[in-house]
């Protein structure tokens, strides 16, 4: 169920060096904002008409030009995402061209468009990893969250087909008010199929879709989010590992996580410290319409590599990222070690990088309370 320790260690080492040297080690290409599903919590999904009104998707050659320039600057890792990237009729051309550049390419997909042609492509040229969203364990959950009950069987079939090819598949599961009852069943599916799984109970507000979405969204309450976060810990950790984790949390020791796309913290920040994840320091995000940002959750800072060139855009993005400071109230908080606060959550929750995300404050306190209760329960049983 877990990823290769050596793989994670190498990526962390390279990421640390890239941050130190200012190298854009990893890029995310958001090939499209279009998707064949309509998930209620999505932060980017637009219809084709909405895309046409707001701008245009970059052409395949524009994407490849940016990739070539980024590779020359040191990029080694690439994530292709959307929307649903497999909606692009030129996806195979983009993917194979990136592979020819020597770039290690991973793919985000909802799985429902993984057909025979896609499997043929992946068999011939396997991605570094496929991150497949599995939104529930029943057609009904898919209907409630994604608006398409038939999508469940398509996604499950895609998972099994890709695993049969021996591909490195990771399941991403978003827990929302519409599918949270399926959490354990989704975890069990991942276990049965031998796929690594990452479950998230915190959903960023869709601030990219407009200011009216800041601080709100179709998501769980802070307490329910905390409860499901602890449930995920109980599913993935043995009693011994859970208790050690709980003891470390009580001691104020931060629990390192890795989200698979370079966004995990490297160390707890000090009061007034700048942004501390890799976003804008060794990773970048290209939106479907050609804007470069540190992170896919936010609209700013923003630069335009098609206008000024990749090197100048990257240097400008790094400089702007260094100007972002986390709120002193957060970085000096006594339970900061247990909190998932980051620059993106501050911005999407409050509309400002120096705003304190109260949703996360409440969530973190509840995680600590529930973790302690579970710790005591395990201790009494043993």
C-alpha positions as YAML, in Angstrom:
chain: A
units: angstrom
residues:
- id: 1
  name: UNK
  ca: [0.00, 0.00, 0.00]
- id: 2
  name: UNK
  ca: [2.94, 2.36, 0.52]
- id: 3
  name: UNK
  ca: [5.23, 3.80, -2.08]
- id: 4
  name: UNK
  ca: [8.86, 2.84, -2.45]
- id: 5
  name: UNK
  ca: [10.91, 4.25, 0.40]
- id: 6
  name: UNK
  ca: [13.89, 4.69, -1.91]
- id: 7
  name: UNK
  ca: [11.73, 6.52, -4.46]
- id: 8
  name: UNK
  ca: [10.42, 8.96, -1.86]
- id: 9
  name: UNK
  ca: [13.88, 9.48, -0.38]
- id: 10
  name: UNK
  ca: [15.40, 10.29, -3.78]
- id: 11
  name: UNK
  ca: [12.60, 12.72, -4.65]
- id: 12
  name: UNK
  ca: [12.91, 14.45, -1.27]
- id: 13
  name: UNK
  ca: [16.67, 14.75, -1.70]
- id: 14
  name: UNK
  ca: [16.35, 16.20, -5.20]
- id: 15
  name: UNK
  ca: [13.58, 18.54, -4.06]
- id: 16
  name: UNK
  ca: [15.70, 19.83, -1.21]
- id: 17
  name: UNK
  ca: [18.61, 20.50, -3.54]
- id: 18
  name: UNK
  ca: [16.30, 22.15, -6.07]
- id: 19
  name: UNK
  ca: [14.88, 24.50, -3.43]
- id: 20
  name: UNK
  ca: [18.41, 25.45, -2.40]
- id: 21
  name: UNK
  ca: [19.55, 26.04, -5.98]
- id: 22
  name: UNK
  ca: [16.34, 27.59, -7.29]
- id: 23
  name: UNK
  ca: [15.76, 24.88, -9.89]
- id: 24
  name: UNK
  ca: [12.22, 24.17, -11.18]
- id: 25
  name: UNK
  ca: [12.49, 20.45, -10.59]
- id: 26
  name: UNK
  ca: [8.81, 19.73, -11.15]
- id: 27
  name: UNK
  ca: [6.08, 21.32, -13.22]
- id: 28
  name: UNK
  ca: [2.36, 20.70, -13.35]
- id: 29
  name: UNK
  ca: [0.61, 21.24, -16.69]
- id: 30
  name: UNK
  ca: [-3.12, 21.79, -16.35]
- id: 31
  name: UNK
  ca: [-3.88, 20.81, -19.94]
- id: 32
  name: UNK
  ca: [-7.57, 21.68, -19.75]
- id: 33
  name: UNK
  ca: [-10.20, 23.00, -17.37]
- id: 34
  name: UNK
  ca: [-12.82, 20.80, -19.03]
- id: 35
  name: UNK
  ca: [-14.00, 17.57, -17.44]
- id: 36
  name: UNK
  ca: [-16.55, 14.88, -18.25]
- id: 37
  name: UNK
  ca: [-17.64, 14.82, -14.58]
- id: 38
  name: UNK
  ca: [-19.14, 17.64, -12.56]
- id: 39
  name: UNK
  ca: [-17.78, 17.15, -9.03]
- id: 40
  name: UNK
  ca: [-19.28, 19.55, -6.52]
- id: 41
  name: UNK
  ca: [-16.01, 20.44, -4.77]
- id: 42
  name: UNK
  ca: [-13.87, 20.98, -7.89]
- id: 43
  name: UNK
  ca: [-11.66, 24.08, -7.88]
- id: 44
  name: UNK
  ca: [-11.11, 24.41, -11.64]
- id: 45
  name: UNK
  ca: [-13.81, 22.68, -13.71]
- id: 46
  name: UNK
  ca: [-15.28, 24.77, -16.53]
- id: 47
  name: UNK
  ca: [-17.58, 23.87, -19.38]
- id: 48
  name: UNK
  ca: [-16.35, 24.30, -22.96]
- id: 49
  name: UNK
  ca: [-18.48, 27.44, -23.31]
- id: 50
  name: UNK
  ca: [-16.97, 28.88, -20.11]
- id: 51
  name: UNK
  ca: [-13.46, 28.08, -21.34]
- id: 52
  name: UNK
  ca: [-14.16, 29.87, -24.62]
- id: 53
  name: UNK
  ca: [-15.44, 32.94, -22.74]
- id: 54
  name: UNK
  ca: [-12.42, 33.15, -20.42]
- id: 55
  name: UNK
  ca: [-9.65, 32.51, -22.93]
- id: 56
  name: UNK
  ca: [-8.26, 29.51, -24.75]
- id: 57
  name: UNK
  ca: [-6.41, 26.34, -23.92]
- id: 58
  name: UNK
  ca: [-2.78, 26.29, -24.94]
- id: 59
  name: UNK
  ca: [-1.98, 24.30, -28.04]
- id: 60
  name: UNK
  ca: [0.09, 21.14, -27.84]
- id: 61
  name: UNK
  ca: [3.11, 22.90, -29.33]
- id: 62
  name: UNK
  ca: [2.81, 25.73, -26.81]
- id: 63
  name: UNK
  ca: [2.81, 23.21, -23.97]
- id: 64
  name: UNK
  ca: [5.82, 21.44, -25.44]
- id: 65
  name: UNK
  ca: [7.69, 24.70, -25.93]
- id: 66
  name: UNK
  ca: [7.25, 25.55, -22.26]
- id: 67
  name: UNK
  ca: [8.30, 22.02, -21.29]
- id: 68
  name: UNK
  ca: [11.47, 22.21, -23.40]
- id: 69
  name: UNK
  ca: [12.44, 25.52, -21.81]
- id: 70
  name: UNK
  ca: [11.67, 24.18, -18.31]
- id: 71
  name: UNK
  ca: [13.70, 21.04, -19.00]
- id: 72
  name: UNK
  ca: [16.65, 23.17, -20.03]
- id: 73
  name: UNK
  ca: [16.27, 24.99, -16.70]
- id: 74
  name: UNK
  ca: [16.39, 21.70, -14.76]
- id: 75
  name: UNK
  ca: [12.87, 20.27, -14.76]
- id: 76
  name: UNK
  ca: [12.88, 16.49, -14.42]
- id: 77
  name: UNK
  ca: [9.36, 15.68, -13.16]
- id: 78
  name: UNK
  ca: [6.05, 16.55, -14.79]
- id: 79
  name: UNK
  ca: [2.42, 16.10, -13.74]
- id: 80
  name: UNK
  ca: [-0.29, 16.29, -16.40]
- id: 81
  name: UNK
  ca: [-3.64, 17.25, -14.93]
- id: 82
  name: UNK
  ca: [-6.90, 19.05, -15.67]
- id: 83
  name: UNK
  ca: [-9.86, 19.09, -15.60]
- id: 84
  name: UNK
  ca: [-9.57, 15.70, -17.20]
- id: 85
  name: UNK
  ca: [-6.39, 15.66, -19.31]
- id: 86
  name: UNK
  ca: [-7.52, 12.63, -21.34]
- id: 87
  name: UNK
  ca: [-10.23, 14.83, -22.87]
- id: 88
  name: UNK
  ca: [-7.57, 16.41, -25.06]
- id: 89
  name: UNK
  ca: [-7.52, 14.73, -28.49]
- id: 90
  name: UNK
  ca: [-3.80, 15.54, -28.66]
- id: 91
  name: UNK
  ca: [-3.02, 14.01, -25.26]
- id: 92
  name: UNK
  ca: [-0.98, 11.16, -26.76]
- id: 93
  name: UNK
  ca: [1.10, 13.58, -28.80]
- id: 94
  name: UNK
  ca: [1.81, 15.77, -25.76]
- id: 95
  name: UNK
  ca: [2.56, 12.79, -23.52]
- id: 96
  name: UNK
  ca: [4.88, 10.96, -25.92]
- id: 97
  name: UNK
  ca: [6.71, 14.18, -26.79]
- id: 98
  name: UNK
  ca: [7.37, 14.86, -23.11]
- id: 99
  name: UNK
  ca: [8.65, 11.33, -22.69]
- id: 100
  name: UNK
  ca: [11.05, 11.84, -25.61]
- id: 101
  name: UNK
  ca: [12.48, 14.84, -23.76]
- id: 102
  name: UNK
  ca: [13.49, 12.49, -20.94]
- id: 103
  name: UNK
  ca: [10.93, 13.92, -18.51]
- id: 104
  name: UNK
  ca: [9.36, 11.61, -15.93]
- id: 105
  name: UNK
  ca: [5.63, 12.11, -16.50]
- id: 106
  name: UNK
  ca: [2.81, 11.39, -14.03]
- id: 107
  name: UNK
  ca: [-0.88, 11.79, -14.81]
- id: 108
  name: UNK
  ca: [-3.95, 12.86, -12.84]
- id: 109
  name: UNK
  ca: [-7.18, 11.32, -14.14]
- id: 110
  name: UNK
  ca: [-10.65, 10.37, -12.97]
- id: 111
  name: UNK
  ca: [-10.19, 7.07, -14.80]
- id: 112
  name: UNK
  ca: [-13.44, 7.15, -16.73]
- id: 113
  name: UNK
  ca: [-11.73, 7.84, -20.05]
- id: 114
  name: UNK
  ca: [-9.06, 5.16, -19.74]
- id: 115
  name: UNK
  ca: [-10.06, 3.17, -22.82]
- id: 116
  name: UNK
  ca: [-8.22, 0.60, -24.95]
- id: 117
  name: UNK
  ca: [-6.24, 3.29, -26.75]
- id: 118
  name: UNK
  ca: [-5.05, 4.81, -23.48]
- id: 119
  name: UNK
  ca: [-4.13, 1.38, -22.11]
- id: 120
  name: UNK
  ca: [-2.19, 0.66, -25.29]
- id: 121
  name: UNK
  ca: [-0.30, 3.93, -24.84]
- id: 122
  name: UNK
  ca: [0.46, 3.24, -21.18]
- id: 123
  name: UNK
  ca: [1.54, -0.30, -21.95]
- id: 124
  name: UNK
  ca: [4.05, 0.94, -24.52]
- id: 125
  name: UNK
  ca: [5.19, 3.96, -22.50]
- id: 126
  name: UNK
  ca: [4.27, 3.61, -18.81]
- id: 127
  name: UNK
  ca: [3.80, 6.84, -16.84]
- id: 128
  name: UNK
  ca: [5.92, 7.37, -13.75]
- id: 129
  name: UNK
  ca: [2.63, 7.21, -11.89]
- id: 130
  name: UNK
  ca: [-1.09, 7.47, -12.53]
- id: 131
  name: UNK
  ca: [-2.98, 9.33, -9.81]
- id: 132
  name: UNK
  ca: [-6.57, 8.16, -10.23]
- id: 133
  name: UNK
  ca: [-9.42, 9.75, -8.32]
- id: 134
  name: UNK
  ca: [-11.87, 7.28, -6.85]
- id: 135
  name: UNK
  ca: [-14.77, 9.32, -5.51]
- id: 136
  name: UNK
  ca: [-16.78, 6.54, -3.91]
- id: 137
  name: UNK
  ca: [-17.39, 2.82, -3.64]
- id: 138
  name: UNK
  ca: [-20.88, 2.82, -5.17]
- id: 139
  name: UNK
  ca: [-22.64, 4.26, -8.22]
- id: 140
  name: UNK
  ca: [-24.88, 6.21, -5.85]
- id: 141
  name: UNK
  ca: [-21.93, 8.07, -4.31]
- id: 142
  name: UNK
  ca: [-20.71, 9.00, -7.77]
- id: 143
  name: UNK
  ca: [-24.16, 10.20, -8.67]
- id: 144
  name: UNK
  ca: [-24.36, 12.45, -5.61]
- id: 145
  name: UNK
  ca: [-20.87, 13.93, -5.95]
- id: 146
  name: UNK
  ca: [-20.01, 13.74, -9.65]
- id: 147
  name: UNK
  ca: [-23.44, 13.70, -11.30]
- id: 148
  name: UNK
  ca: [-22.78, 10.38, -13.07]
- id: 149
  name: UNK
  ca: [-23.56, 7.03, -11.46]
- id: 150
  name: UNK
  ca: [-22.06, 5.10, -14.40]
- id: 151
  name: UNK
  ca: [-18.67, 6.68, -13.72]
- id: 152
  name: UNK
  ca: [-18.03, 4.35, -10.76]
- id: 153
  name: UNK
  ca: [-17.84, 1.17, -12.81]
- id: 154
  name: UNK
  ca: [-15.74, 2.94, -15.45]
- id: 155
  name: UNK
  ca: [-13.26, 4.13, -12.82]
- id: 156
  name: UNK
  ca: [-13.10, 0.74, -11.10]
- id: 157
  name: UNK
  ca: [-12.54, -1.00, -14.44]
- id: 158
  name: UNK
  ca: [-9.76, 1.47, -15.29]
- id: 159
  name: UNK
  ca: [-8.08, 0.86, -11.94]
- id: 160
  name: UNK
  ca: [-8.07, -2.89, -12.46]
- id: 161
  name: UNK
  ca: [-6.90, -2.62, -16.07]
- id: 162
  name: UNK
  ca: [-4.01, -0.33, -15.17]
- id: 163
  name: UNK
  ca: [-2.97, -2.54, -12.24]
- id: 164
  name: UNK
  ca: [-3.10, -5.56, -14.57]
- id: 165
  name: UNK
  ca: [-0.53, -3.77, -16.76]
- id: 166
  name: UNK
  ca: [1.72, -3.37, -13.73]
- id: 167
  name: UNK
  ca: [1.41, 0.42, -13.70]
- id: 168
  name: UNK
  ca: [2.21, 2.47, -10.63]
- id: 169
  name: UNK
  ca: [-1.30, 3.61, -9.67]
- id: 170
  name: UNK
  ca: [-2.15, 5.79, -6.70]
- id: 171
  name: UNK
  ca: [-5.76, 6.39, -5.68]
- id: 172
  name: UNK
  ca: [-6.80, 9.85, -4.55]
- id: 173
  name: UNK
  ca: [-10.00, 10.01, -2.52]
- id: 174
  name: UNK
  ca: [-11.69, 13.30, -1.60]
- id: 175
  name: UNK
  ca: [-14.06, 13.06, 1.36]
- id: 176
  name: UNK
  ca: [-17.07, 15.37, 1.09]
- id: 177
  name: UNK
  ca: [-20.63, 15.55, 2.49]
- id: 178
  name: UNK
  ca: [-21.76, 13.53, -0.54]
- id: 179
  name: UNK
  ca: [-19.47, 10.50, -0.26]
- id: 180
  name: UNK
  ca: [-17.93, 10.38, 3.22]
- id: 181
  name: UNK
  ca: [-19.79, 7.20, 4.14]
- id: 182
  name: UNK
  ca: [-17.81, 5.37, 1.46]
- id: 183
  name: UNK
  ca: [-14.40, 6.20, 2.96]
- id: 184
  name: UNK
  ca: [-13.61, 2.79, 4.45]
- id: 185
  name: UNK
  ca: [-15.01, 0.94, 1.42]
- id: 186
  name: UNK
  ca: [-12.80, 3.01, -0.90]
- id: 187
  name: UNK
  ca: [-9.81, 2.23, 1.29]
- id: 188
  name: UNK
  ca: [-10.70, -1.47, 1.12]
- id: 189
  name: UNK
  ca: [-10.88, -1.30, -2.69]
- id: 190
  name: UNK
  ca: [-7.38, 0.17, -2.79]
- id: 191
  name: UNK
  ca: [-6.12, -2.59, -0.49]
- id: 192
  name: UNK
  ca: [-7.77, -5.30, -2.59]
- id: 193
  name: UNK
  ca: [-6.25, -3.91, -5.80]
- id: 194
  name: UNK
  ca: [-2.82, -3.33, -4.26]
- id: 195
  name: UNK
  ca: [-2.88, 0.41, -4.94]
- id: 196
  name: UNK
  ca: [-1.41, 3.13, -2.76]
- id: 197
  name: UNK
  ca: [-4.12, 5.51, -1.55]
- id: 198
  name: UNK
  ca: [-4.20, 9.05, -0.26]
- id: 199
  name: UNK
  ca: [-7.41, 10.27, 1.37]
- id: 200
  name: UNK
  ca: [-8.16, 13.93, 1.99]
- id: 201
  name: UNK
  ca: [-10.90, 15.29, 4.21]
- id: 202
  name: UNK
  ca: [-9.89, 18.94, 3.79]
- id: 203
  name: UNK
  ca: [-11.10, 20.60, 0.57]
- id: 204
  name: UNK
  ca: [-9.64, 23.96, -0.41]
- id: 205
  name: UNK
  ca: [-12.26, 26.59, -1.22]
- id: 206
  name: UNK
  ca: [-12.47, 27.08, -5.01]
- id: 207
  name: UNK
  ca: [-11.00, 30.59, -4.88]
- id: 208
  name: UNK
  ca: [-9.75, 30.22, -8.44]
- id: 209
  name: UNK
  ca: [-13.35, 30.22, -9.62]
- id: 210
  name: UNK
  ca: [-14.09, 33.64, -8.12]
- id: 211
  name: UNK
  ca: [-13.91, 35.71, -4.95]
- id: 212
  name: UNK
  ca: [-17.39, 34.55, -3.95]
- id: 213
  name: UNK
  ca: [-15.93, 31.09, -3.28]
- id: 214
  name: UNK
  ca: [-13.32, 32.29, -0.76]
- id: 215
  name: UNK
  ca: [-13.77, 30.63, 2.62]
- id: 216
  name: UNK
  ca: [-16.67, 28.45, 1.57]
- id: 217
  name: UNK
  ca: [-17.48, 25.40, -0.50]
- id: 218
  name: UNK
  ca: [-19.39, 22.18, -0.75]
- id: 219
  name: UNK
  ca: [-17.35, 20.47, 1.96]
- id: 220
  name: UNK
  ca: [-17.44, 18.92, 5.40]
- id: 221
  name: UNK
  ca: [-17.68, 20.92, 8.61]
- id: 222
  name: UNK
  ca: [-14.32, 21.36, 10.40]
- id: 223
  name: UNK
  ca: [-15.30, 18.75, 13.00]
- id: 224
  name: UNK
  ca: [-16.46, 16.20, 10.45]
- id: 225
  name: UNK
  ca: [-13.30, 16.81, 8.43]
- id: 226
  name: UNK
  ca: [-11.24, 16.14, 11.58]
- id: 227
  name: UNK
  ca: [-13.18, 12.97, 12.37]
- id: 228
  name: UNK
  ca: [-12.54, 11.56, 8.90]
- id: 229
  name: UNK
  ca: [-8.88, 12.57, 9.04]
- id: 230
  name: UNK
  ca: [-8.48, 10.48, 12.19]
- id: 231
  name: UNK
  ca: [-10.41, 7.65, 10.56]
- id: 232
  name: UNK
  ca: [-7.90, 7.69, 7.71]
- id: 233
  name: UNK
  ca: [-5.06, 7.47, 10.24]
- id: 234
  name: UNK
  ca: [-6.71, 4.45, 11.85]
- id: 235
  name: UNK
  ca: [-7.12, 2.76, 8.49]
- id: 236
  name: UNK
  ca: [-3.54, 3.23, 7.36]
- id: 237
  name: UNK
  ca: [-1.63, 2.86, 10.63]
- id: 238
  name: UNK
  ca: [-1.23, -0.10, 12.97]
- id: 239
  name: UNK
  ca: [-2.11, 0.43, 16.65]
- id: 240
  name: UNK
  ca: [1.58, 0.86, 17.44]
- id: 241
  name: UNK
  ca: [2.18, 3.38, 14.65]
- id: 242
  name: UNK
  ca: [-0.94, 5.33, 15.52]
- id: 243
  name: UNK
  ca: [0.06, 5.53, 19.19]
- id: 244
  name: UNK
  ca: [3.57, 6.70, 18.28]
- id: 245
  name: UNK
  ca: [2.05, 9.34, 16.02]
- id: 246
  name: UNK
  ca: [-0.28, 10.46, 18.81]
- id: 247
  name: UNK
  ca: [2.60, 10.66, 21.29]
- id: 248
  name: UNK
  ca: [4.63, 12.75, 18.85]
- id: 249
  name: UNK
  ca: [1.68, 15.08, 18.33]
- id: 250
  name: UNK
  ca: [1.45, 15.60, 22.09]
- id: 251
  name: UNK
  ca: [5.17, 16.40, 22.15]
- id: 252
  name: UNK
  ca: [4.77, 18.95, 19.38]
- id: 253
  name: UNK
  ca: [6.62, 16.90, 16.75]
- id: 254
  name: UNK
  ca: [5.39, 17.57, 13.22]
- id: 255
  name: UNK
  ca: [4.18, 14.57, 11.23]
- id: 256
  name: UNK
  ca: [5.65, 14.70, 7.73]
- id: 257
  name: UNK
  ca: [3.33, 13.92, 4.86]
- id: 258
  name: UNK
  ca: [3.94, 13.78, 1.13]
- id: 259
  name: UNK
  ca: [1.17, 14.67, -1.27]
- id: 260
  name: UNK
  ca: [2.97, 13.24, -4.26]
- id: 261
  name: UNK
  ca: [3.27, 16.54, -6.09]
- id: 262
  name: UNK
  ca: [5.94, 18.36, -4.19]
- id: 263
  name: UNK
  ca: [3.72, 20.32, -1.86]
- id: 264
  name: UNK
  ca: [4.58, 18.78, 1.48]
- id: 265
  name: UNK
  ca: [6.30, 20.87, 4.17]
- id: 266
  name: UNK
  ca: [9.98, 20.31, 4.78]
- id: 267
  name: UNK
  ca: [10.04, 21.71, 8.31]
- id: 268
  name: UNK
  ca: [7.82, 23.65, 10.70]
- id: 269
  name: UNK
  ca: [8.05, 27.38, 9.98]
- id: 270
  name: UNK
  ca: [9.22, 29.95, 12.46]
- id: 271
  name: UNK
  ca: [7.23, 33.06, 13.28]
- id: 272
  name: UNK
  ca: [7.09, 35.33, 10.25]
- id: 273
  name: UNK
  ca: [8.73, 32.76, 7.99]
- id: 274
  name: UNK
  ca: [8.13, 32.80, 4.26]
- id: 275
  name: UNK
  ca: [6.20, 30.14, 2.38]
- id: 276
  name: UNK
  ca: [7.81, 26.84, 3.36]
- id: 277
  name: UNK
  ca: [6.50, 24.24, 0.90]
- id: 278
  name: UNK
  ca: [8.12, 23.67, -2.48]
- id: 279
  name: UNK
  ca: [5.54, 25.67, -4.42]
- id: 280
  name: UNK
  ca: [7.26, 28.49, -6.28]
- id: 281
  name: UNK
  ca: [10.63, 27.34, -4.94]
- id: 282
  name: UNK
  ca: [11.24, 24.10, -6.83]
- id: 283
  name: UNK
  ca: [7.81, 23.50, -8.39]
- id: 284
  name: UNK
  ca: [5.43, 25.49, -10.56]
- id: 285
  name: UNK
  ca: [1.90, 25.18, -11.92]
- id: 286
  name: UNK
  ca: [0.83, 26.11, -15.45]
- id: 287
  name: UNK
  ca: [-2.90, 26.78, -15.85]
- id: 288
  name: UNK
  ca: [-4.86, 25.76, -18.93]
- id: 289
  name: UNK
  ca: [-4.72, 29.31, -20.31]
- id: 290
  name: UNK
  ca: [-0.98, 29.87, -19.91]
- id: 291
  name: UNK
  ca: [-0.52, 31.45, -16.47]
- id: 292
  name: UNK
  ca: [2.24, 30.24, -14.17]
- id: 293
  name: UNK
  ca: [1.55, 30.19, -10.43]
- id: 294
  name: UNK
  ca: [3.28, 28.53, -7.46]
- id: 295
  name: UNK
  ca: [0.25, 26.33, -6.70]
- id: 296
  name: UNK
  ca: [-2.89, 25.21, -8.50]
- id: 297
  name: UNK
  ca: [-5.16, 26.37, -5.69]
- id: 298
  name: UNK
  ca: [-4.44, 30.08, -6.11]
- id: 299
  name: UNK
  ca: [-4.49, 32.74, -8.81]
- id: 300
  name: UNK
  ca: [-1.56, 34.76, -7.52]
- id: 301
  name: UNK
  ca: [1.29, 35.43, -7.73]
- id: 302
  name: UNK
  ca: [1.04, 34.94, -11.47]
- id: 303
  name: UNK
  ca: [3.52, 35.26, -14.35]
- id: 304
  name: UNK
  ca: [3.30, 34.69, -18.10]
- id: 305
  name: UNK
  ca: [6.06, 32.52, -19.62]
- id: 306
  name: UNK
  ca: [4.59, 32.72, -23.13]
- id: 307
  name: UNK
  ca: [5.10, 36.48, -23.02]
- id: 308
  name: UNK
  ca: [8.42, 36.88, -21.21]
- id: 309
  name: UNK
  ca: [10.03, 33.46, -21.69]
- id: 310
  name: UNK
  ca: [10.27, 30.62, -19.20]
- id: 311
  name: UNK
  ca: [13.54, 31.64, -17.53]
- id: 312
  name: UNK
  ca: [12.36, 35.18, -16.78]
- id: 313
  name: UNK
  ca: [8.95, 33.90, -15.65]
- id: 314
  name: UNK
  ca: [10.49, 31.37, -13.27]
- id: 315
  name: UNK
  ca: [12.84, 33.93, -11.76]
- id: 316
  name: UNK
  ca: [9.95, 36.36, -11.29]
- id: 317
  name: UNK
  ca: [7.74, 33.68, -9.73]
- id: 318
  name: UNK
  ca: [10.46, 32.69, -7.27]
- id: 319
  name: UNK
  ca: [10.98, 36.32, -6.27]
- id: 320
  name: UNK
  ca: [7.25, 36.88, -5.75]
- id: 321
  name: UNK
  ca: [6.96, 33.65, -3.77]
- id: 322
  name: UNK
  ca: [9.67, 34.86, -1.40]
- id: 323
  name: UNK
  ca: [7.47, 37.86, -0.60]
- id: 324
  name: UNK
  ca: [4.72, 35.62, 0.83]
- id: 325
  name: UNK
  ca: [4.76, 35.29, 4.61]
- id: 326
  name: UNK
  ca: [2.52, 33.06, 6.69]
- id: 327
  name: UNK
  ca: [0.43, 34.77, 9.39]
- id: 328
  name: UNK
  ca: [2.42, 35.17, 12.63]
- id: 329
  name: UNK
  ca: [-0.62, 33.90, 14.53]
- id: 330
  name: UNK
  ca: [-0.33, 30.62, 12.62]
- id: 331
  name: UNK
  ca: [3.42, 30.15, 12.64]
- id: 332
  name: UNK
  ca: [3.63, 30.83, 16.40]
- id: 333
  name: UNK
  ca: [0.55, 28.75, 17.25]
- id: 334
  name: UNK
  ca: [1.24, 26.06, 19.90]
- id: 335
  name: UNK
  ca: [-0.54, 23.41, 17.79]
- id: 336
  name: UNK
  ca: [1.04, 24.45, 14.48]
- id: 337
  name: UNK
  ca: [2.80, 21.07, 14.26]
- id: 338
  name: UNK
  ca: [-0.58, 19.34, 13.85]
- id: 339
  name: UNK
  ca: [-2.09, 21.85, 11.41]
- id: 340
  name: UNK
  ca: [-2.19, 21.69, 7.61]
- id: 341
  name: UNK
  ca: [-2.09, 25.47, 7.22]
- id: 342
  name: UNK
  ca: [-0.16, 26.72, 4.21]
- id: 343
  name: UNK
  ca: [-0.05, 29.84, 2.07]
- id: 344
  name: UNK
  ca: [-2.70, 28.43, -0.26]
- id: 345
  name: UNK
  ca: [-5.12, 27.61, 2.57]
- id: 346
  name: UNK
  ca: [-4.69, 31.09, 4.05]
- id: 347
  name: UNK
  ca: [-5.45, 32.65, 0.67]
- id: 348
  name: UNK
  ca: [-8.39, 30.43, -0.25]
- id: 349
  name: UNK
  ca: [-9.95, 30.61, 3.21]
- id: 350
  name: UNK
  ca: [-9.56, 34.35, 3.76]
- id: 351
  name: UNK
  ca: [-8.65, 35.99, 0.45]
- id: 352
  name: UNK
  ca: [-5.25, 37.02, 1.81]
- id: 353
  name: UNK
  ca: [-1.95, 35.27, 2.50]
- id: 354
  name: UNK
  ca: [-1.81, 36.88, 5.94]
- id: 355
  name: UNK
  ca: [-5.35, 35.89, 6.90]
- id: 356
  name: UNK
  ca: [-5.81, 33.21, 9.56]
- id: 357
  name: UNK
  ca: [-7.89, 30.25, 8.27]
- id: 358
  name: UNK
  ca: [-10.27, 29.67, 11.19]
- id: 359
  name: UNK
  ca: [-11.72, 26.56, 9.55]
- id: 360
  name: UNK
  ca: [-8.31, 24.91, 9.96]
- id: 361
  name: UNK
  ca: [-7.97, 26.17, 13.52]
- id: 362
  name: UNK
  ca: [-11.15, 24.37, 14.53]
- id: 363
  name: UNK
  ca: [-10.26, 21.30, 12.48]
- id: 364
  name: UNK
  ca: [-6.81, 20.98, 14.05]
- id: 365
  name: UNK
  ca: [-8.10, 21.23, 17.62]
- id: 366
  name: UNK
  ca: [-10.65, 18.52, 16.88]
- id: 367
  name: UNK
  ca: [-8.00, 16.26, 15.29]
- id: 368
  name: UNK
  ca: [-5.89, 16.55, 18.43]
- id: 369
  name: UNK
  ca: [-8.86, 15.82, 20.68]
- id: 370
  name: UNK
  ca: [-10.01, 12.79, 18.68]
- id: 371
  name: UNK
  ca: [-6.48, 11.47, 18.32]
- id: 372
  name: UNK
  ca: [-6.02, 11.58, 22.10]
- id: 373
  name: UNK
  ca: [-9.34, 9.81, 22.65]
- id: 374
  name: UNK
  ca: [-8.36, 7.07, 20.21]
- id: 375
  name: UNK
  ca: [-4.93, 6.83, 21.81]
- id: 376
  name: UNK
  ca: [-6.49, 6.23, 25.22]
- id: 377
  name: UNK
  ca: [-8.92, 3.67, 23.79]
- id: 378
  name: UNK
  ca: [-6.10, 1.65, 22.19]
- id: 379
  name: UNK
  ca: [-4.05, 1.90, 25.38]
- id: 380
  name: UNK
  ca: [-6.90, 0.54, 27.49]
- id: 381
  name: UNK
  ca: [-7.47, -2.35, 25.08]
- id: 382
  name: UNK
  ca: [-3.83, -3.36, 25.18]
...
